[in-house]
Amino acid sequence: MRRRWNRSGRAGLVAAAAVLAAPLCGPAPAAADSVVVGGSPAGVDEHPWVVALGSRDRFGGERSGQFCGGVVVGERTVLTAAHCVDEEVLGTALSRVPDLRVISGRDDLRSTAKGRETAVREVWVNPEYDSVTNAGDIARLTLAEPLPASSVLPVARPGAAEEKAGSKAAVFGWGDTTGNGTYSSRLRSVGVTVLEDATCRRAYPGSSVGRYQADTMLCAGDPRGGRDACQGDSGGPLVSRGKLIGLVSWGSGCGRASSPGVYTRVSEVAP
Ligand code: 4AZ
């Protein structure tokens, strides 16, 4: 989420790169919120549609330059969050990041032994993305080379059972695993439940963090807290029963029971 990146995100990523930390999730809550993201290692062989976005030039090479997640929805098409390619995250205009790469097939970003890095030919950013409320947080990357058809994840249809409250889902990423800037080198995932829109409407009625709007957003987490996406996971997939239902977008802190994760509702906003 953009404002969070403003406050701590970029600094967190730079610091993470400096100390050679690695990938999964997000923002840094205060010590009093010391809930973790509660995930476990996941393999890219089983989940070939999870990709990392990287720029060594902007973010350093230790973790393949990873700064966000993404998901393969077509052989040449990757979806991510709009906020991942904005100037506040990149530290410069996207047009000045010529080494933007989609990294696929690599669980451990510290090693280049596995996987491939694919150049991006074109970036479409949702013109309706609103960086104040975070509505419509989606961008589409068109790749210079196709990925294997076997790595494509289907997108859920609008209103599908997979995106209804109570649906079990999993979120994937290389972001912060503690809420304190501990980025993971290895891909991780955590199980969450799709929550009622009313839960996120109550949690996020409109503040500097964002405003929950069910038409373009999806609410998910663990009512008891502790399982969540976090900074660095942004743009990565929320998957239920083999269908893509969300992209990691924003939230207040990570893993707080009263502040669920907010995801882009892909079925409604995918181009
Ligand atoms: C972020 O700043 C972010 N706990 C991502 C996910 C969540 C919060 C913040 C959800 O990228």
mmCIF file of C-alpha atoms and ligand atoms in Angstrom:
data_model
loop_
_atom_site.group_PDB
_atom_site.id
_atom_site.type_symbol
_atom_site.label_atom_id
_atom_site.label_comp_id
_atom_site.label_asym_id
_atom_site.label_seq_id
_atom_site.Cartn_x
_atom_site.Cartn_y
_atom_site.Cartn_z
ATOM 1 C CA MET A 1 0.000 0.000 0.000
ATOM 2 C CA ARG A 2 1.296 3.316 -1.045
ATOM 3 C CA ARG A 3 1.152 5.363 2.141
ATOM 4 C CA ARG A 4 2.717 2.564 4.093
ATOM 5 C CA TRP A 5 5.491 2.338 1.540
ATOM 6 C CA ASN A 6 5.900 6.072 2.015
ATOM 7 C CA ARG A 7 6.378 5.751 5.701
ATOM 8 C CA SER A 8 8.477 2.646 5.955
ATOM 9 C CA GLY A 9 8.381 0.567 2.814
ATOM 10 C CA ARG A 10 11.146 1.856 0.670
ATOM 11 C CA ALA A 11 13.473 2.323 3.583
ATOM 12 C CA GLY A 12 12.600 -1.186 4.686
ATOM 13 C CA LEU A 13 13.363 -2.646 1.307
ATOM 14 C CA VAL A 14 16.624 -0.811 0.985
ATOM 15 C CA ALA A 15 17.632 -1.894 4.464
ATOM 16 C CA ALA A 16 16.613 -5.438 3.654
ATOM 17 C CA ALA A 17 18.743 -5.437 0.545
ATOM 18 C CA ALA A 18 21.646 -4.049 2.502
ATOM 19 C CA VAL A 19 21.566 -6.844 5.050
ATOM 20 C CA LEU A 20 20.829 -9.514 2.517
ATOM 21 C CA ALA A 21 17.424 -10.319 3.881
ATOM 22 C CA ALA A 22 14.807 -11.926 1.687
ATOM 23 C CA PRO A 23 11.229 -11.948 0.444
ATOM 24 C CA LEU A 24 7.642 -12.366 1.819
ATOM 25 C CA CYS A 25 5.526 -9.648 3.238
ATOM 26 C CA GLY A 26 4.917 -6.187 4.512
ATOM 27 C CA PRO A 27 4.774 -3.191 6.686
ATOM 28 C CA ALA A 28 6.308 -2.739 10.046
ATOM 29 C CA PRO A 29 3.846 -2.569 12.913
ATOM 30 C CA ALA A 30 4.909 -1.174 16.263
ATOM 31 C CA ALA A 31 6.379 -3.618 18.739
ATOM 32 C CA ALA A 32 3.033 -3.849 20.482
ATOM 33 C CA ASP A 33 1.608 -5.393 17.317
ATOM 34 C CA SER A 34 4.277 -8.007 17.158
ATOM 35 C CA VAL A 35 2.158 -10.529 15.334
ATOM 36 C CA VAL A 36 3.871 -12.414 12.583
ATOM 37 C CA VAL A 37 2.694 -13.443 9.196
ATOM 38 C CA GLY A 38 2.561 -17.073 10.156
ATOM 39 C CA GLY A 39 3.406 -18.727 6.841
ATOM 40 C CA SER A 40 5.566 -21.617 5.712
ATOM 41 C CA PRO A 41 7.846 -22.351 2.746
ATOM 42 C CA ALA A 42 6.203 -22.969 -0.613
ATOM 43 C CA GLY A 43 7.696 -24.362 -3.832
ATOM 44 C CA VAL A 44 7.559 -22.659 -7.206
ATOM 45 C CA ASP A 45 7.353 -26.061 -8.889
ATOM 46 C CA GLU A 46 3.934 -26.594 -7.309
ATOM 47 C CA HIS A 47 2.982 -22.937 -7.714
ATOM 48 C CA PRO A 48 4.661 -21.928 -11.008
ATOM 49 C CA TRP A 49 2.374 -18.925 -11.448
ATOM 50 C CA VAL A 50 3.902 -17.021 -8.514
ATOM 51 C CA VAL A 51 6.533 -14.579 -9.742
ATOM 52 C CA ALA A 52 8.714 -11.895 -8.233
ATOM 53 C CA LEU A 53 9.205 -8.450 -9.722
ATOM 54 C CA GLY A 54 12.807 -7.375 -9.557
ATOM 55 C CA SER A 55 15.118 -4.541 -10.435
ATOM 56 C CA ARG A 56 18.718 -4.995 -9.364
ATOM 57 C CA ASP A 57 19.390 -1.441 -10.355
ATOM 58 C CA ARG A 58 16.784 -0.059 -7.925
ATOM 59 C CA PHE A 59 16.849 -2.639 -5.137
ATOM 60 C CA GLY A 60 20.232 -4.355 -5.236
ATOM 61 C CA GLY A 61 21.125 -7.843 -6.331
ATOM 62 C CA GLU A 62 21.106 -9.935 -3.174
ATOM 63 C CA ARG A 63 17.509 -11.066 -3.584
ATOM 64 C CA SER A 64 17.394 -10.810 -7.391
ATOM 65 C CA GLY A 65 16.256 -7.200 -6.918
ATOM 66 C CA GLN A 66 12.839 -8.353 -5.630
ATOM 67 C CA PHE A 67 10.467 -5.609 -4.543
ATOM 68 C CA CYS A 68 6.965 -7.003 -5.216
ATOM 69 C CA GLY A 69 5.099 -10.121 -6.258
ATOM 70 C CA GLY A 70 3.028 -10.943 -9.311
ATOM 71 C CA VAL A 71 1.054 -13.752 -10.901
ATOM 72 C CA VAL A 72 1.081 -15.302 -14.379
ATOM 73 C CA VAL A 73 -2.405 -15.221 -15.930
ATOM 74 C CA GLY A 74 -1.376 -15.646 -19.568
ATOM 75 C CA GLU A 75 1.794 -16.867 -21.276
ATOM 76 C CA ARG A 76 2.871 -13.266 -21.753
ATOM 77 C CA THR A 77 0.707 -11.655 -19.076
ATOM 78 C CA VAL A 78 1.549 -11.003 -15.429
ATOM 79 C CA LEU A 79 -0.723 -9.151 -13.011
ATOM 80 C CA THR A 80 0.621 -7.146 -10.095
ATOM 81 C CA ALA A 81 -0.471 -4.220 -7.950
ATOM 82 C CA ALA A 82 -0.576 -0.753 -9.525
ATOM 83 C CA HIS A 83 1.211 0.621 -6.489
ATOM 84 C CA CYS A 84 4.164 -1.705 -7.179
ATOM 85 C CA VAL A 85 5.077 0.249 -10.300
ATOM 86 C CA ASP A 86 4.492 3.739 -8.951
ATOM 87 C CA GLU A 87 7.188 6.253 -8.320
ATOM 88 C CA GLU A 88 6.956 5.978 -4.557
ATOM 89 C CA VAL A 89 7.882 2.321 -4.585
ATOM 90 C CA LEU A 90 10.407 2.464 -7.422
ATOM 91 C CA GLY A 91 11.986 5.687 -6.249
ATOM 92 C CA THR A 92 11.830 6.949 -9.817
ATOM 93 C CA ALA A 93 9.491 6.840 -12.793
ATOM 94 C CA LEU A 94 8.858 3.386 -14.226
ATOM 95 C CA SER A 95 10.280 4.616 -17.533
ATOM 96 C CA ARG A 96 13.608 4.969 -15.739
ATOM 97 C CA VAL A 97 13.700 1.337 -14.585
ATOM 98 C CA PRO A 98 14.885 -0.407 -17.737
ATOM 99 C CA ASP A 99 15.950 -3.532 -15.867
ATOM 100 C CA LEU A 100 12.476 -4.424 -14.553
ATOM 101 C CA ARG A 101 12.233 -8.225 -14.679
ATOM 102 C CA VAL A 102 9.677 -10.903 -13.951
ATOM 103 C CA ILE A 103 11.410 -13.711 -12.078
ATOM 104 C CA SER A 104 9.772 -17.106 -12.444
ATOM 105 C CA GLY A 105 10.686 -20.589 -11.291
ATOM 106 C CA ARG A 106 13.011 -19.377 -8.527
ATOM 107 C CA ASP A 107 12.079 -20.159 -4.893
ATOM 108 C CA ASP A 108 15.320 -18.828 -3.447
ATOM 109 C CA LEU A 109 16.013 -15.358 -4.737
ATOM 110 C CA ARG A 110 19.574 -15.386 -3.412
ATOM 111 C CA SER A 111 20.549 -17.876 -6.091
ATOM 112 C CA THR A 112 20.305 -17.536 -9.861
ATOM 113 C CA ALA A 113 20.758 -21.294 -10.367
ATOM 114 C CA LYS A 114 17.041 -21.833 -10.887
ATOM 115 C CA GLY A 115 14.371 -20.015 -12.799
ATOM 116 C CA ARG A 116 14.425 -17.283 -15.385
ATOM 117 C CA GLU A 117 14.261 -13.542 -15.584
ATOM 118 C CA THR A 118 12.028 -12.164 -18.300
ATOM 119 C CA ALA A 119 12.051 -8.608 -19.587
ATOM 120 C CA VAL A 120 8.842 -6.590 -19.633
ATOM 121 C CA ARG A 121 7.727 -5.187 -22.974
ATOM 122 C CA GLU A 122 4.766 -3.131 -21.840
ATOM 123 C CA VAL A 123 3.148 -1.996 -18.595
ATOM 124 C CA TRP A 124 -0.526 -1.074 -18.289
ATOM 125 C CA VAL A 125 -1.556 0.607 -15.057
ATOM 126 C CA ASN A 126 -5.263 0.731 -14.237
ATOM 127 C CA PRO A 127 -6.238 4.329 -15.009
ATOM 128 C CA GLU A 128 -8.854 4.056 -12.260
ATOM 129 C CA TYR A 129 -6.320 3.201 -9.574
ATOM 130 C CA ASP A 130 -6.746 5.657 -6.697
ATOM 131 C CA SER A 131 -3.660 6.003 -4.533
ATOM 132 C CA VAL A 132 -5.617 7.662 -1.718
ATOM 133 C CA THR A 133 -8.240 4.945 -1.162
ATOM 134 C CA ASN A 134 -6.139 2.220 -2.906
ATOM 135 C CA ALA A 135 -9.133 1.358 -5.125
ATOM 136 C CA GLY A 136 -8.417 -0.542 -8.340
ATOM 137 C CA ASP A 137 -4.849 -1.506 -7.389
ATOM 138 C CA ILE A 138 -3.846 -3.501 -10.467
ATOM 139 C CA ALA A 139 -1.307 -3.351 -13.282
ATOM 140 C CA ARG A 140 -0.630 -5.712 -16.162
ATOM 141 C CA LEU A 141 2.844 -6.516 -17.453
ATOM 142 C CA THR A 142 3.293 -7.852 -20.969
ATOM 143 C CA LEU A 143 6.388 -10.003 -21.217
ATOM 144 C CA ALA A 144 8.987 -9.892 -23.972
ATOM 145 C CA GLU A 145 9.068 -13.714 -24.066
ATOM 146 C CA PRO A 146 6.306 -16.197 -23.262
ATOM 147 C CA LEU A 147 6.335 -18.372 -20.142
ATOM 148 C CA PRO A 148 5.233 -22.017 -20.289
ATOM 149 C CA ALA A 149 1.481 -22.495 -20.625
ATOM 150 C CA SER A 150 1.693 -24.760 -17.572
ATOM 151 C CA SER A 151 2.517 -21.741 -15.413
ATOM 152 C CA VAL A 152 -0.746 -19.894 -16.146
ATOM 153 C CA LEU A 153 -3.251 -19.518 -13.285
ATOM 154 C CA PRO A 154 -6.928 -19.015 -14.189
ATOM 155 C CA VAL A 155 -8.758 -15.984 -12.791
ATOM 156 C CA ALA A 156 -12.008 -16.468 -10.846
ATOM 157 C CA ARG A 157 -15.178 -15.086 -12.418
ATOM 158 C CA PRO A 158 -16.944 -12.151 -10.779
ATOM 159 C CA GLY A 159 -19.004 -13.347 -7.824
ATOM 160 C CA ALA A 160 -17.498 -16.872 -7.953
ATOM 161 C CA ALA A 161 -17.763 -19.077 -4.869
ATOM 162 C CA GLU A 162 -13.988 -18.802 -4.423
ATOM 163 C CA GLU A 163 -14.234 -15.125 -3.523
ATOM 164 C CA LYS A 164 -17.199 -15.393 -1.142
ATOM 165 C CA ALA A 165 -16.808 -14.929 2.620
ATOM 166 C CA GLY A 166 -15.715 -18.175 4.274
ATOM 167 C CA SER A 167 -13.723 -19.359 1.283
ATOM 168 C CA LYS A 168 -10.296 -20.789 2.185
ATOM 169 C CA ALA A 169 -7.412 -19.245 0.289
ATOM 170 C CA ALA A 170 -3.622 -18.987 0.316
ATOM 171 C CA VAL A 171 -1.421 -15.982 -0.279
ATOM 172 C CA PHE A 172 2.139 -16.219 -1.647
ATOM 173 C CA GLY A 173 5.175 -13.986 -1.520
ATOM 174 C CA TRP A 174 8.746 -13.159 -0.578
ATOM 175 C CA GLY A 175 7.835 -10.287 1.723
ATOM 176 C CA ASP A 176 8.327 -9.416 5.352
ATOM 177 C CA THR A 177 7.762 -12.405 7.634
ATOM 178 C CA THR A 178 7.746 -10.472 10.915
ATOM 179 C CA GLY A 179 6.307 -7.039 10.221
ATOM 180 C CA ASN A 180 9.720 -5.670 11.116
ATOM 181 C CA GLY A 181 11.428 -5.698 7.750
ATOM 182 C CA THR A 182 12.623 -9.307 7.701
ATOM 183 C CA TYR A 183 12.292 -10.093 4.010
ATOM 184 C CA SER A 184 12.301 -13.732 2.987
ATOM 185 C CA SER A 185 14.702 -15.170 0.422
ATOM 186 C CA ARG A 186 12.417 -18.100 -0.140
ATOM 187 C CA LEU A 187 8.869 -18.162 -1.360
ATOM 188 C CA ARG A 188 6.339 -18.557 1.443
ATOM 189 C CA SER A 189 2.616 -18.955 1.679
ATOM 190 C CA VAL A 190 -0.008 -18.711 4.364
ATOM 191 C CA GLY A 191 -3.634 -19.826 4.565
ATOM 192 C CA VAL A 192 -6.245 -17.126 5.099
ATOM 193 C CA THR A 193 -10.035 -16.943 4.919
ATOM 194 C CA VAL A 194 -12.073 -14.580 2.773
ATOM 195 C CA LEU A 195 -13.882 -12.329 5.243
ATOM 196 C CA GLU A 196 -17.147 -10.403 4.992
ATOM 197 C CA ASP A 197 -16.853 -7.050 3.262
ATOM 198 C CA ALA A 198 -18.464 -5.522 6.352
ATOM 199 C CA THR A 199 -15.451 -6.617 8.417
ATOM 200 C CA CYS A 200 -13.075 -4.578 6.267
ATOM 201 C CA ARG A 201 -15.570 -1.725 5.909
ATOM 202 C CA ARG A 202 -15.544 -1.440 9.699
ATOM 203 C CA ALA A 203 -11.777 -1.812 9.944
ATOM 204 C CA TYR A 204 -11.104 0.693 7.154
ATOM 205 C CA PRO A 205 -13.876 3.305 7.004
ATOM 206 C CA GLY A 206 -11.443 5.773 5.484
ATOM 207 C CA SER A 207 -8.172 7.029 6.888
ATOM 208 C CA SER A 208 -4.666 7.750 5.735
ATOM 209 C CA VAL A 209 -4.235 4.004 5.257
ATOM 210 C CA GLY A 210 -7.034 3.659 2.714
ATOM 211 C CA ARG A 211 -10.785 3.085 2.449
ATOM 212 C CA TYR A 212 -12.314 -0.351 1.894
ATOM 213 C CA GLN A 213 -14.526 -0.533 -1.179
ATOM 214 C CA ALA A 214 -15.899 -3.971 -2.000
ATOM 215 C CA ASP A 215 -16.348 -3.290 -5.701
ATOM 216 C CA THR A 216 -12.583 -3.402 -6.298
ATOM 217 C CA MET A 217 -11.283 -4.888 -3.034
ATOM 218 C CA LEU A 218 -11.439 -8.213 -1.208
ATOM 219 C CA CYS A 219 -11.058 -8.687 2.556
ATOM 220 C CA ALA A 220 -9.092 -11.708 3.841
ATOM 221 C CA GLY A 221 -7.169 -12.819 6.880
ATOM 222 C CA ASP A 222 -7.516 -14.761 10.082
ATOM 223 C CA PRO A 223 -10.121 -13.462 12.545
ATOM 224 C CA ARG A 224 -7.643 -14.321 15.333
ATOM 225 C CA GLY A 225 -4.814 -12.521 13.571
ATOM 226 C CA GLY A 226 -1.322 -13.861 12.911
ATOM 227 C CA ARG A 227 -1.793 -14.977 9.310
ATOM 228 C CA ASP A 228 -1.445 -12.271 6.740
ATOM 229 C CA ALA A 229 0.419 -10.832 3.806
ATOM 230 C CA CYS A 230 2.896 -8.089 4.533
ATOM 231 C CA GLN A 231 5.150 -5.555 2.892
ATOM 232 C CA GLY A 232 7.040 -6.939 -0.081
ATOM 233 C CA ASP A 233 4.212 -9.367 -0.823
ATOM 234 C CA SER A 234 2.299 -6.665 -2.675
ATOM 235 C CA GLY A 235 1.114 -7.667 -6.115
ATOM 236 C CA GLY A 236 1.357 -11.371 -5.257
ATOM 237 C CA PRO A 237 -1.514 -13.830 -5.610
ATOM 238 C CA LEU A 238 -4.380 -14.807 -3.308
ATOM 239 C CA VAL A 239 -5.561 -18.172 -4.596
ATOM 240 C CA SER A 240 -8.609 -20.261 -3.765
ATOM 241 C CA ARG A 241 -9.324 -23.701 -5.242
ATOM 242 C CA GLY A 242 -6.951 -23.163 -8.135
ATOM 243 C CA LYS A 243 -8.331 -19.747 -9.048
ATOM 244 C CA LEU A 244 -6.796 -16.311 -8.667
ATOM 245 C CA ILE A 245 -9.090 -14.158 -6.522
ATOM 246 C CA GLY A 246 -6.853 -11.372 -5.229
ATOM 247 C CA LEU A 247 -3.589 -9.459 -5.380
ATOM 248 C CA VAL A 248 -1.890 -8.333 -2.173
ATOM 249 C CA SER A 249 -2.699 -4.641 -1.918
ATOM 250 C CA TRP A 250 -2.749 -3.010 1.526
ATOM 251 C CA GLY A 251 -3.745 -3.115 5.178
ATOM 252 C CA SER A 252 -2.817 -1.656 8.516
ATOM 253 C CA GLY A 253 0.210 -3.521 9.791
ATOM 254 C CA CYS A 254 0.480 -7.264 9.333
ATOM 255 C CA GLY A 255 -1.362 -10.052 11.111
ATOM 256 C CA ARG A 256 -3.387 -7.863 13.430
ATOM 257 C CA ALA A 257 -6.733 -9.464 14.269
ATOM 258 C CA SER A 258 -8.574 -6.170 13.928
ATOM 259 C CA SER A 259 -6.910 -5.177 10.635
ATOM 260 C CA PRO A 260 -7.402 -7.799 7.916
ATOM 261 C CA GLY A 261 -5.462 -7.830 4.672
ATOM 262 C CA VAL A 262 -6.995 -6.013 1.734
ATOM 263 C CA TYR A 263 -6.590 -7.502 -1.736
ATOM 264 C CA THR A 264 -7.421 -6.273 -5.215
ATOM 265 C CA ARG A 265 -10.625 -8.036 -6.350
ATOM 266 C CA VAL A 266 -9.126 -9.374 -9.567
ATOM 267 C CA SER A 267 -12.379 -10.709 -11.039
ATOM 268 C CA GLU A 268 -13.725 -7.157 -11.182
ATOM 269 C CA VAL A 269 -10.701 -5.156 -12.217
ATOM 270 C CA ALA A 270 -8.524 -7.409 -14.374
ATOM 271 C CA PRO A 271 -8.272 -5.882 -17.865
HETATM 272 C C1 4AZ B 1 2.238 -3.205 1.983
HETATM 273 O O1 4AZ B 1 2.543 -2.158 2.501
HETATM 274 C C2 4AZ B 1 1.239 -4.071 2.640
HETATM 275 N N1 4AZ B 1 -1.208 -6.907 5.887
HETATM 276 C C3 4AZ B 1 0.906 -5.279 2.081
HETATM 277 C C4 4AZ B 1 -0.013 -6.094 2.717
HETATM 278 C C5 4AZ B 1 -0.587 -5.697 3.897
HETATM 279 C C6 4AZ B 1 -0.253 -4.498 4.464
HETATM 280 C C7 4AZ B 1 0.654 -3.682 3.824
HETATM 281 C C8 4AZ B 1 -1.581 -6.575 4.564
HETATM 282 O O2 4AZ B 1 2.746 -3.542 0.931
#
